[in-house]
Coordinates of C-alpha atoms and ligand atoms in Angstrom, one line a residue:
Chain O
X1 CA 89.9 -64.9 -2.6
X2 CA 93.6 -64.8 -1.6
X3 CA 96.9 -64.1 -3.2
X4 CA 100.5 -62.9 -2.9
X5 CA 100.8 -59.4 -1.7
X6 CA 104.0 -57.4 -1.6
X7 CA 104.0 -55.1 1.5
X8 CA 106.7 -52.5 1.7
X9 CA 107.1 -52.3 5.5
X10 CA 109.8 -50.1 7.1
X11 CA 111.7 -50.0 3.9
X12 CA 111.7 -53.7 3.2
X13 CA 109.5 -55.6 0.7
X14 CA 107.7 -58.5 2.3
X15 CA 105.8 -61.0 0.3
X16 CA 102.8 -62.5 2.1
X17 CA 100.2 -64.9 1.0
X18 CA 97.0 -63.3 2.3
X19 CA 93.3 -63.7 2.2
X20 CA 91.7 -60.6 0.8
X21 CA 89.9 -60.1 4.1
X22 CA 93.1 -59.4 6.0
X23 CA 93.6 -55.9 7.2
X24 CA 96.9 -54.1 7.1
X25 CA 96.8 -54.2 10.9
X26 CA 96.4 -58.0 11.0
X27 CA 99.0 -58.5 8.3
X28 CA 101.5 -56.5 10.4
X29 CA 100.7 -58.2 13.7
X30 CA 99.7 -61.7 12.8
X31 CA 101.7 -62.3 9.6
X32 CA 104.8 -60.2 10.1
X33 CA 104.9 -60.4 13.9
X34 CA 105.3 -56.6 14.1
X35 CA 103.2 -56.3 17.2
X36 CA 104.2 -52.7 18.0
X37 CA 101.1 -51.5 16.1
X38 CA 98.2 -52.1 18.4
X39 CA 94.6 -53.2 18.0
X40 CA 92.2 -51.2 20.1
X41 CA 88.7 -51.0 18.6
X42 CA 89.3 -52.5 15.1
X43 CA 86.8 -49.9 13.8
X44 CA 88.6 -46.6 13.3
X45 CA 87.5 -45.2 16.6
X46 CA 90.7 -45.2 18.7
X47 CA 93.8 -44.6 16.7
X48 CA 95.9 -47.4 18.4
X49 CA 96.5 -48.9 15.0
X50 CA 97.9 -45.7 13.4
X51 CA 100.8 -46.2 10.9
X52 CA 102.3 -44.1 8.2
X53 CA 101.3 -44.8 4.7
X54 CA 103.5 -43.0 2.2
X55 CA 104.3 -40.7 5.1
X56 CA 100.6 -40.0 5.9
X57 CA 98.9 -41.3 9.0
X58 CA 96.2 -43.9 8.6
X59 CA 94.2 -46.4 10.6
X60 CA 95.6 -49.7 9.6
X61 CA 92.5 -51.5 10.9
X62 CA 90.4 -50.0 8.1
X63 CA 92.8 -50.7 5.3
X64 CA 92.7 -54.0 3.4
X65 CA 96.3 -55.2 3.1
X66 CA 95.8 -56.1 -0.5
X67 CA 94.7 -52.5 -1.3
X68 CA 98.0 -51.0 0.1
X69 CA 100.3 -53.3 -1.8
X70 CA 103.3 -51.3 -3.1
X71 CA 102.7 -48.4 -0.8
X72 CA 105.3 -47.5 1.9
X73 CA 104.2 -48.6 5.3
X74 CA 106.0 -47.3 8.4
X75 CA 105.3 -48.7 11.8
X76 CA 106.6 -47.8 15.2
X77 CA 109.3 -50.4 14.7
X78 CA 110.7 -48.4 11.8
X79 CA 111.0 -45.0 13.5
X80 CA 114.3 -45.3 15.4
X81 CA 117.6 -44.6 13.6
X82 CA 119.5 -47.6 14.6
X83 CA 119.9 -47.4 18.4
X84 CA 118.8 -43.8 18.4
X85 CA 115.1 -43.3 19.2
X86 CA 113.0 -41.0 17.0
X87 CA 112.8 -37.5 18.6
X88 CA 109.1 -38.1 19.4
X89 CA 109.9 -41.4 21.1
X90 CA 112.5 -39.6 23.2
X91 CA 110.0 -36.8 24.0
X92 CA 107.3 -39.2 25.0
X93 CA 109.7 -40.7 27.6
X94 CA 110.9 -37.3 28.8
X95 CA 107.3 -35.9 29.3
X96 CA 105.6 -39.1 30.7
X97 CA 103.5 -39.3 27.5
X98 CA 102.2 -42.7 28.5
X99 CA 101.2 -44.9 31.4
X100 CA 100.3 -48.4 30.1
X101 CA 101.8 -47.7 26.7
X102 CA 99.1 -49.4 24.7
X103 CA 98.1 -46.3 22.7
X104 CA 101.7 -45.0 22.4
X105 CA 102.8 -46.5 19.1
X106 CA 99.7 -45.1 17.5
X107 CA 100.1 -41.7 19.2
X108 CA 103.7 -41.5 18.0
X109 CA 103.0 -42.5 14.4
X110 CA 100.0 -40.1 14.4
X111 CA 102.1 -37.3 15.8
X112 CA 104.7 -37.7 13.0
X113 CA 102.0 -37.6 10.4
X114 CA 100.4 -34.6 12.2
X115 CA 103.7 -32.6 12.2
X116 CA 104.0 -33.1 8.4
X117 CA 100.4 -31.9 7.9
X118 CA 101.1 -28.8 9.9
X119 CA 104.3 -28.1 8.1
X120 CA 102.4 -28.4 4.8
X121 CA 100.0 -25.8 6.0
X122 CA 96.9 -28.0 6.5
X123 CA 94.5 -26.2 8.8
X124 CA 92.4 -27.9 11.4
X125 CA 88.9 -27.5 12.8
X126 CA 90.2 -25.0 15.4
X127 CA 92.3 -22.9 13.0
X128 CA 90.9 -19.4 13.0
X129 CA 92.5 -18.6 9.7
X130 CA 91.8 -21.0 6.8
X131 CA 93.3 -19.0 4.1
X132 CA 96.8 -18.8 5.5
X133 CA 99.1 -21.3 3.7
X134 CA 102.2 -21.0 5.9
X135 CA 103.2 -23.8 8.3
X136 CA 100.8 -23.9 11.2
X137 CA 101.8 -22.7 14.6
X138 CA 101.0 -25.6 16.9
X139 CA 99.6 -24.5 20.2
X140 CA 98.0 -26.9 22.7
X141 CA 94.5 -26.4 21.2
X142 CA 95.8 -27.2 17.7
X143 CA 97.7 -30.2 19.0
X144 CA 94.7 -31.6 20.9
X145 CA 92.3 -31.1 17.9
X146 CA 94.8 -32.7 15.5
X147 CA 95.4 -35.6 17.7
X148 CA 91.8 -36.3 18.5
X149 CA 91.9 -39.5 16.5
X150 CA 94.1 -41.1 19.1
X151 CA 92.4 -42.0 22.4
X152 CA 94.4 -42.8 25.5
X153 CA 92.5 -44.8 28.1
X154 CA 95.1 -43.9 30.7
X155 CA 94.5 -40.2 30.2
X156 CA 98.1 -39.4 29.6
X157 CA 97.0 -36.5 27.4
X158 CA 98.9 -33.8 29.3
X159 CA 102.2 -35.6 28.7
X160 CA 101.3 -36.4 25.1
X161 CA 100.6 -32.8 24.3
X162 CA 103.8 -31.7 26.0
X163 CA 105.9 -34.2 24.2
X164 CA 104.5 -33.2 20.8
X165 CA 104.8 -29.5 21.6
X166 CA 108.5 -30.0 22.4
X167 CA 109.2 -31.7 19.1
X168 CA 107.0 -29.2 17.2
X169 CA 109.3 -26.5 18.6
X170 CA 106.6 -24.7 20.6
Chain A
X1 CA 83.5 -61.3 7.1
X2 CA 82.4 -63.0 3.9
X3 CA 85.2 -63.9 1.5
X4 CA 85.4 -61.7 -1.5
X5 CA 87.4 -61.2 -4.7
X6 CA 89.4 -58.0 -5.0
X7 CA 90.3 -56.1 -8.1
X8 CA 92.0 -52.7 -8.7
X9 CA 90.6 -50.7 -11.6
X10 CA 93.0 -48.6 -13.6
X11 CA 90.4 -46.8 -15.7
X12 CA 86.7 -46.2 -15.3
X13 CA 85.7 -48.4 -18.2
X14 CA 87.5 -51.3 -16.5
X15 CA 85.8 -50.5 -13.2
X16 CA 82.4 -50.7 -14.9
X17 CA 83.2 -53.9 -16.8
X18 CA 84.4 -55.5 -13.6
X19 CA 81.1 -54.9 -11.7
X20 CA 78.9 -55.5 -14.7
X21 CA 76.4 -58.3 -14.0
X22 CA 77.8 -58.9 -10.5
X23 CA 75.0 -58.0 -8.2
X24 CA 77.1 -58.2 -5.0
X25 CA 80.0 -56.1 -6.3
X26 CA 80.9 -52.8 -4.6
X27 CA 83.4 -50.0 -5.3
X28 CA 86.1 -49.3 -2.7
X29 CA 87.3 -45.8 -2.0
X30 CA 89.3 -45.2 1.1
X31 CA 87.5 -48.1 2.7
X32 CA 86.9 -46.3 6.0
X33 CA 83.2 -47.0 6.0
X34 CA 83.0 -50.0 3.7
X35 CA 85.7 -52.1 5.4
X36 CA 84.1 -51.2 8.8
X37 CA 80.7 -52.4 7.7
X38 CA 82.1 -55.6 6.1
X39 CA 83.7 -56.4 9.4
X40 CA 80.3 -55.9 11.1
X41 CA 78.6 -58.2 8.6
X42 CA 76.3 -55.3 7.5
X43 CA 77.8 -55.4 4.0
X44 CA 78.7 -58.7 2.5
X45 CA 80.1 -58.1 -1.0
X46 CA 81.4 -60.9 -3.2
X47 CA 83.6 -58.6 -5.3
X48 CA 85.4 -55.4 -4.2
X49 CA 86.6 -53.2 -7.0
X50 CA 89.1 -50.6 -5.8
X51 CA 88.4 -47.3 -7.5
X52 CA 90.7 -45.2 -5.3
X53 CA 93.4 -45.1 -7.9
X54 CA 91.3 -43.8 -10.8
X55 CA 92.3 -40.4 -12.2
X56 CA 89.7 -38.4 -10.4
X57 CA 92.1 -37.1 -7.8
X58 CA 92.4 -33.5 -8.6
X59 CA 90.7 -30.2 -7.6
X60 CA 90.3 -28.1 -10.7
X61 CA 89.4 -24.4 -10.4
X62 CA 87.6 -23.0 -13.4
X63 CA 87.8 -19.5 -14.8
X64 CA 84.2 -18.8 -13.8
X65 CA 85.0 -19.4 -10.2
X66 CA 83.4 -22.9 -10.1
X67 CA 85.4 -26.0 -9.0
X68 CA 85.4 -29.6 -10.0
X69 CA 86.5 -31.8 -7.1
X70 CA 87.4 -35.3 -8.2
X71 CA 85.6 -38.2 -6.6
X72 CA 88.8 -39.9 -5.6
X73 CA 90.2 -36.8 -3.9
X74 CA 91.0 -37.6 -0.3
X75 CA 90.2 -35.4 2.6
X76 CA 93.8 -34.3 3.3
X77 CA 94.3 -33.1 -0.2
X78 CA 91.0 -31.3 -0.2
X79 CA 91.8 -29.6 3.1
X80 CA 95.1 -28.3 1.7
X81 CA 93.4 -26.7 -1.4
X82 CA 94.0 -23.0 -1.2
X83 CA 91.2 -22.0 -3.5
X84 CA 88.6 -24.0 -1.6
X85 CA 89.9 -22.7 1.7
X86 CA 89.6 -19.0 0.7
X87 CA 86.5 -19.2 -1.4
X88 CA 84.5 -22.1 0.0
X89 CA 85.3 -21.8 3.8
X90 CA 82.2 -23.7 4.9
X91 CA 83.3 -26.6 2.9
X92 CA 86.8 -26.7 4.5
X93 CA 85.3 -26.3 7.9
X94 CA 82.8 -29.1 7.4
X95 CA 85.6 -31.4 6.0
X96 CA 87.9 -30.7 8.9
X97 CA 85.2 -31.2 11.5
X98 CA 84.5 -34.8 10.2
X99 CA 86.1 -37.9 11.6
X100 CA 89.8 -37.8 12.5
X101 CA 92.9 -36.7 10.6
X102 CA 93.9 -40.3 10.0
X103 CA 90.5 -41.2 8.6
X104 CA 90.6 -38.1 6.4
X105 CA 94.0 -39.0 4.9
X106 CA 92.2 -42.1 3.4
X107 CA 88.6 -41.1 2.9
X108 CA 87.5 -40.0 -0.5
X109 CA 84.9 -37.4 -1.5
X110 CA 82.8 -40.0 -3.3
X111 CA 83.0 -42.4 -0.3
X112 CA 82.1 -39.6 2.1
X113 CA 78.9 -38.9 0.2
X114 CA 77.9 -42.5 0.1
X115 CA 78.8 -43.4 3.6
X116 CA 76.0 -45.2 5.4
X117 CA 74.0 -44.1 8.4
X118 CA 75.5 -44.5 11.9
X119 CA 72.2 -45.7 13.3
X120 CA 73.2 -48.3 15.9
X121 CA 70.6 -50.7 14.6
X122 CA 71.8 -50.5 11.1
X123 CA 75.2 -51.4 12.3
X124 CA 74.0 -54.3 14.5
X125 CA 73.0 -57.4 12.5
X126 CA 71.3 -58.8 15.6
X127 CA 68.5 -56.2 15.5
X128 CA 65.7 -55.4 13.1
X129 CA 66.4 -52.6 10.5
X130 CA 64.5 -52.0 7.4
X131 CA 67.4 -50.2 5.8
X132 CA 69.8 -53.2 6.2
X133 CA 67.3 -56.0 6.1
X134 CA 64.1 -55.0 4.2
X135 CA 60.9 -55.8 6.0
X136 CA 62.5 -56.6 9.4
X137 CA 61.2 -53.5 11.1
X138 CA 62.7 -50.4 12.6
X139 CA 64.2 -50.9 16.1
X140 CA 65.1 -47.2 16.4
X141 CA 61.6 -45.8 16.5
X142 CA 60.7 -47.5 19.8
X143 CA 64.4 -47.6 20.8
X144 CA 67.5 -45.4 20.9
X145 CA 67.0 -42.6 18.3
X146 CA 68.5 -39.5 19.9
X147 CA 71.0 -39.1 17.1
X148 CA 68.6 -39.9 14.3
X149 CA 66.5 -37.8 12.0
X150 CA 63.5 -35.6 12.8
X151 CA 62.4 -34.8 9.2
X152 CA 62.2 -36.6 5.9
X153 CA 61.7 -39.9 7.8
X154 CA 59.0 -42.5 7.5
X155 CA 57.4 -45.2 9.6
X156 CA 59.9 -47.6 8.1
X157 CA 63.1 -45.7 8.9
X158 CA 64.4 -42.7 10.8
X159 CA 68.1 -42.9 10.0
X160 CA 70.1 -39.7 9.6
X161 CA 72.9 -39.1 7.1
X162 CA 76.2 -38.7 8.9
X163 CA 78.3 -36.7 6.5
X164 CA 79.5 -33.2 7.4
X165 CA 81.0 -32.6 3.9
X166 CA 77.7 -33.3 2.2
X167 CA 76.0 -30.6 4.3
X168 CA 78.4 -27.9 3.1
X169 CA 78.1 -29.2 -0.5
X170 CA 74.3 -28.8 -0.1
X171 CA 74.7 -25.1 0.9
X172 CA 76.9 -24.6 -2.1
X173 CA 74.4 -26.2 -4.5
X174 CA 76.9 -28.8 -5.6
X175 CA 76.2 -31.2 -8.5
X176 CA 77.5 -34.8 -8.3
X177 CA 79.0 -36.1 -11.5
X178 CA 78.3 -39.7 -12.1
X179 CA 79.7 -42.0 -14.8
X180 CA 77.1 -44.6 -16.0
X181 CA 78.4 -48.0 -16.9
X182 CA 78.0 -47.2 -20.6
X183 CA 80.3 -44.2 -20.2
X184 CA 77.6 -41.6 -20.3
X185 CA 77.7 -38.8 -17.7
X186 CA 74.8 -38.1 -15.4
X187 CA 74.6 -35.0 -13.3
X188 CA 72.8 -35.3 -9.9
X189 CA 72.2 -32.2 -7.8
X190 CA 73.4 -33.0 -4.3
X191 CA 69.9 -32.4 -3.0
X192 CA 68.6 -35.3 -5.0
X193 CA 71.5 -37.8 -4.5
X194 CA 70.1 -39.4 -1.3
X195 CA 66.5 -40.7 -1.4
X196 CA 64.1 -40.3 1.5
X197 CA 63.3 -43.7 3.0
X198 CA 59.6 -43.9 2.4
X199 CA 58.5 -47.5 2.2
X200 CA 61.9 -48.6 0.7
X201 CA 64.7 -47.3 3.0
X202 CA 67.1 -49.9 1.6
X203 CA 67.2 -47.9 -1.7
X204 CA 69.4 -45.1 -0.3
X205 CA 70.4 -43.1 -3.4
X206 CA 69.3 -42.5 -7.0
X207 CA 72.5 -44.2 -8.2
X208 CA 72.1 -47.4 -10.2
X209 CA 74.3 -50.5 -10.3
X210 CA 77.7 -49.7 -11.7
X211 CA 77.3 -45.9 -11.4
X212 CA 80.6 -44.3 -10.4
X213 CA 80.9 -40.9 -8.7
X214 CA 83.7 -39.2 -10.6
X215 CA 83.4 -35.8 -9.1
X216 CA 81.5 -33.0 -7.5
X217 CA 81.0 -29.7 -9.3
X218 CA 80.7 -26.5 -7.2
X219 CA 79.2 -23.5 -9.0
X220 CA 80.8 -20.2 -8.1
X221 CA 79.9 -19.4 -4.5
X222 CA 76.8 -17.3 -3.9
X223 CA 78.7 -15.2 -1.4
X224 CA 82.2 -15.3 0.1
X225 CA 80.8 -15.2 3.6
X226 CA 80.1 -18.7 4.8
X227 CA 80.8 -21.1 7.7
X228 CA 80.0 -24.5 9.2
X229 CA 79.2 -25.1 12.8
X230 CA 78.8 -28.6 14.3
X231 CA 77.1 -29.4 17.7
X232 CA 78.3 -32.7 19.1
X233 CA 78.7 -34.6 22.3
X234 CA 82.4 -34.1 22.5
X235 CA 84.6 -31.4 21.1
X236 CA 86.2 -33.4 18.4
X237 CA 86.0 -36.8 16.6
X238 CA 82.3 -37.2 17.0
X239 CA 79.4 -37.2 14.6
X240 CA 77.0 -34.2 14.5
X241 CA 74.0 -34.0 16.8
X242 CA 73.0 -31.0 14.6
X243 CA 75.2 -29.1 12.2
X244 CA 74.7 -26.1 9.9
X245 CA 76.4 -24.8 6.8
X246 CA 75.4 -21.3 5.8
X247 CA 76.3 -19.0 3.0
X248 CA 75.2 -15.4 3.4
X249 CA 75.3 -12.2 1.3
X250 CA 74.1 -9.0 3.0
X251 CA 73.0 -6.1 0.8
X252 CA 72.4 -2.7 2.3
X253 CA 71.7 -4.2 5.7
X254 CA 69.3 -6.8 4.4
X255 CA 69.7 -10.5 3.5
X256 CA 70.5 -10.5 -0.2
X257 CA 71.1 -14.2 -0.6
X258 CA 71.2 -17.0 1.9
X259 CA 71.7 -20.8 1.6
X260 CA 71.4 -22.9 4.7
X261 CA 71.7 -26.7 5.0
X262 CA 71.6 -28.8 8.2
X263 CA 73.2 -32.1 9.1
X264 CA 72.1 -34.6 11.7
X265 CA 68.4 -33.9 11.2
X266 CA 67.4 -35.9 8.1
X267 CA 68.3 -38.8 5.9
X268 CA 70.1 -36.4 3.6
X269 CA 71.7 -33.0 4.0
X270 CA 68.7 -30.9 4.6
X271 CA 68.3 -27.5 2.8
X272 CA 66.1 -25.0 4.6
X273 CA 64.4 -23.6 1.5
X274 CA 61.5 -22.2 3.4
X275 CA 63.8 -20.4 5.8
X276 CA 65.8 -18.9 3.0
X277 CA 62.7 -17.6 1.3
X278 CA 61.5 -16.0 4.5
X279 CA 64.8 -14.3 5.3
X280 CA 65.6 -12.8 1.9
X281 CA 65.0 -9.1 1.9
X282 CA 64.7 -8.8 5.6
X283 CA 67.0 -7.6 8.4
X284 CA 66.3 -10.4 10.8
X285 CA 67.0 -10.6 14.5
X286 CA 67.7 -13.9 16.3
X287 CA 64.1 -14.5 17.0
X288 CA 63.2 -13.9 13.4
X289 CA 65.8 -16.4 12.2
X290 CA 64.5 -18.9 14.8
X291 CA 60.9 -18.5 13.5
X292 CA 62.1 -18.8 9.9
X293 CA 64.0 -22.0 10.8
X294 CA 60.8 -23.5 12.3
X295 CA 59.0 -22.9 9.1
X296 CA 61.3 -25.4 7.4
X297 CA 60.4 -28.0 10.1
X298 CA 56.6 -27.7 9.6
X299 CA 56.6 -31.3 8.3
X300 CA 59.0 -32.6 11.0
X301 CA 58.3 -36.0 12.7
X302 CA 60.4 -35.8 15.8
X303 CA 60.5 -38.7 18.2
X304 CA 60.6 -38.4 22.0
X305 CA 64.3 -38.8 22.2
X306 CA 65.2 -36.3 19.5
X307 CA 62.6 -33.6 19.5
X308 CA 65.2 -31.3 21.1
X309 CA 66.9 -31.0 17.7
X310 CA 64.2 -28.6 16.5
X311 CA 65.1 -26.0 19.1
X312 CA 68.7 -26.7 18.7
X313 CA 68.5 -26.2 15.0
X314 CA 66.7 -22.9 15.4
X315 CA 69.3 -21.7 17.9
X316 CA 72.2 -22.9 15.7
X317 CA 71.0 -21.2 12.6
X318 CA 70.4 -17.9 14.5
X319 CA 73.9 -18.1 16.0
X320 CA 75.6 -18.8 12.6
X321 CA 73.7 -16.1 10.7
X322 CA 74.6 -13.6 13.5
X323 CA 78.3 -14.6 13.1
X324 CA 78.2 -14.2 9.4
X325 CA 76.6 -10.7 9.4
Ligands
FAD1 C1 85.3 -43.4 13.9 C2 84.8 -42.7 12.7 C3 84.3 -41.4 12.9 C4 83.8 -40.7 11.8 N1 83.3 -39.4 11.9 C5 82.8 -38.7 10.9 C6 82.3 -37.4 11.0 O1 82.3 -36.9 12.1 N2 81.7 -36.8 9.9 C7 81.7 -37.4 8.7 O2 81.3 -36.8 7.8 N3 82.2 -38.7 8.5 C8 82.7 -39.3 9.6 N4 83.2 -40.6 9.4 C9 82.9 -41.3 8.2 C10 84.0 -41.1 7.1 O3 83.9 -39.7 6.7 C11 83.7 -42.0 6.0 O4 83.9 -43.3 6.4 C12 84.5 -41.7 4.7 O5 84.2 -40.4 4.3 C13 84.1 -42.6 3.6 O6 85.0 -42.4 2.5 P1 85.8 -43.7 1.9 O7 86.5 -43.2 0.7 O8 86.7 -44.3 3.0 O9 84.6 -44.6 1.5 P2 84.5 -46.2 1.4 O10 84.4 -46.8 2.7 O11 85.5 -46.7 0.5 O12 83.1 -46.3 0.6 C14 81.9 -45.8 1.2 C15 80.8 -46.1 0.2 O13 80.9 -45.4 -1.0 C16 81.0 -46.3 -2.1 N5 81.9 -45.7 -3.1 C17 83.2 -45.3 -2.8 N6 83.7 -44.6 -3.9 C18 82.8 -44.6 -4.8 C19 82.7 -44.0 -6.2 N7 83.7 -43.4 -6.7 N8 81.5 -44.2 -6.8 C20 80.5 -44.9 -6.3 N9 80.5 -45.4 -5.1 C21 81.6 -45.3 -4.3 C22 81.4 -47.6 -1.6 O14 81.0 -48.7 -2.4 C23 80.8 -47.6 -0.2 O15 79.4 -48.0 -0.4 C24 83.7 -41.3 10.5 C25 84.2 -42.6 10.3 C26 84.7 -43.3 11.4 C27 85.2 -44.7 11.2
FES2 S1 92.2 -50.3 16.2 FE1 92.2 -49.0 14.4 S2 91.3 -47.2 15.2 FE2 91.1 -48.5 16.9
FES3 S1 99.1 -44.9 27.9 FE1 97.5 -46.4 28.4 S2 96.1 -46.0 26.8 FE2 97.4 -44.4 26.5

């Protein structure tokens, strides 16, 4: 019912002895003390726990830690390049993309995953053209739809969209 | 959460062997529904066998225009598939209207089909629910049932099936490929995968212990013109109140072929066979489509809180067929 799990977090292999019930979110926060990733709902409904798994965004509250052993996990703590914040971190500050900041690590990880999806040509529910395979042009409507898995109780959405649009180059 | 053993299957035979004779074993796909329900205490497996790494993770286009989508294909991968996007647009639209992007990166096609109802009583172990706890009663019938089913229900259960993807698969006449524990393949039309509740709502599908969904086969589309539209309480990241997938071919101004399936109204994706029969060969206006939609609801059993879905469904089908013509 428990065992050693090797989690690859922010480029480092970490060996943890975990009960099978532990989610990736709890492993990060309670076992690795990486408390940047936040717990909001714990049921996939808010996005506060969003991390990158092999570069793709995922809700860490719905992942069993044991099931992601060996996959590359990136948390908000792993985004900066030394003392240099990630461009999205910088843009969130510049555009007032947060108030209390609780949703912010999830918003930023989610936005990074989202930009990669758009660059790969993944359409969204509001894309008029499904057949086009070029990188998606991210206007506000596209950004809002693609970020709908991240709720912000403070309602900082206007700043969040502006920050993402700046980094998307729009 | 109950403690459980975890195992990762590397081939389908191993998966079957692991769950054989273990009544409280479950398969794990992306876990976005299973883990949630385990946290809530609704599901209490003793063994979780991870099948997300099995080699059913490709989308194979066949020369005849059909497609085999692997059961372990995740939503992100499916959304990127160019052939699906151009030839099965209702499927892509349904997929992209479901859940959130970060749920879709993990969720698998098999898990999507087998996700459980979002009925609030099913998810709350403190209340009666025949589907979760046989014989305990249905709290939804006298209670909150606005989002639940209006047809195909019984006195024992009025749960609706929450999947968007399954609705599009129903309009495209998909066939679910199942691997039996003995290795034999079983083909289940999507229309027959989910059982209606009757007196045994806890028996949700026709699958048997150890059955593994390995893929979904799409026959060549009946027509290129198709879409999916979802009515919900907020613009994004919400389950359907009512949704519709429609595939339409117009010949000389008349309906040549039409396939319509609804979500949010029944315990499974609900094909409107009677509506389709009534429309073929006609040149229907909106009111004709509404009337034809009502035909398919002759046996409806709406409740006070969700009877509005009948009108909503009729309006929605009319709007979508107008868009497709
Ligand atoms: C907040 C939220 C919002 C959502 N909104 C929507 C929505 O709007 N529309 C929508 O359609 N869905 C929605 N979903 C549901 C989501 O789509 C499902 O959770 C997901 O598709 C399930 O896939 P999975 O791979 O994660 O399944 P899992 O959680 O891994 O499994 C689900 C079930 O399938 C079984 N299973 C998995 N793989 C197999 C297999 N190969 N063979 C046999 N059995 C198998 C499991 O045992 C389990 O019973 C939402 C979910 C959340 C949390
Ligand atoms: S904590 Fe994971 S989605 Fe809310
Ligand atoms: S900044 Fe407070 S929740 Fe988003």
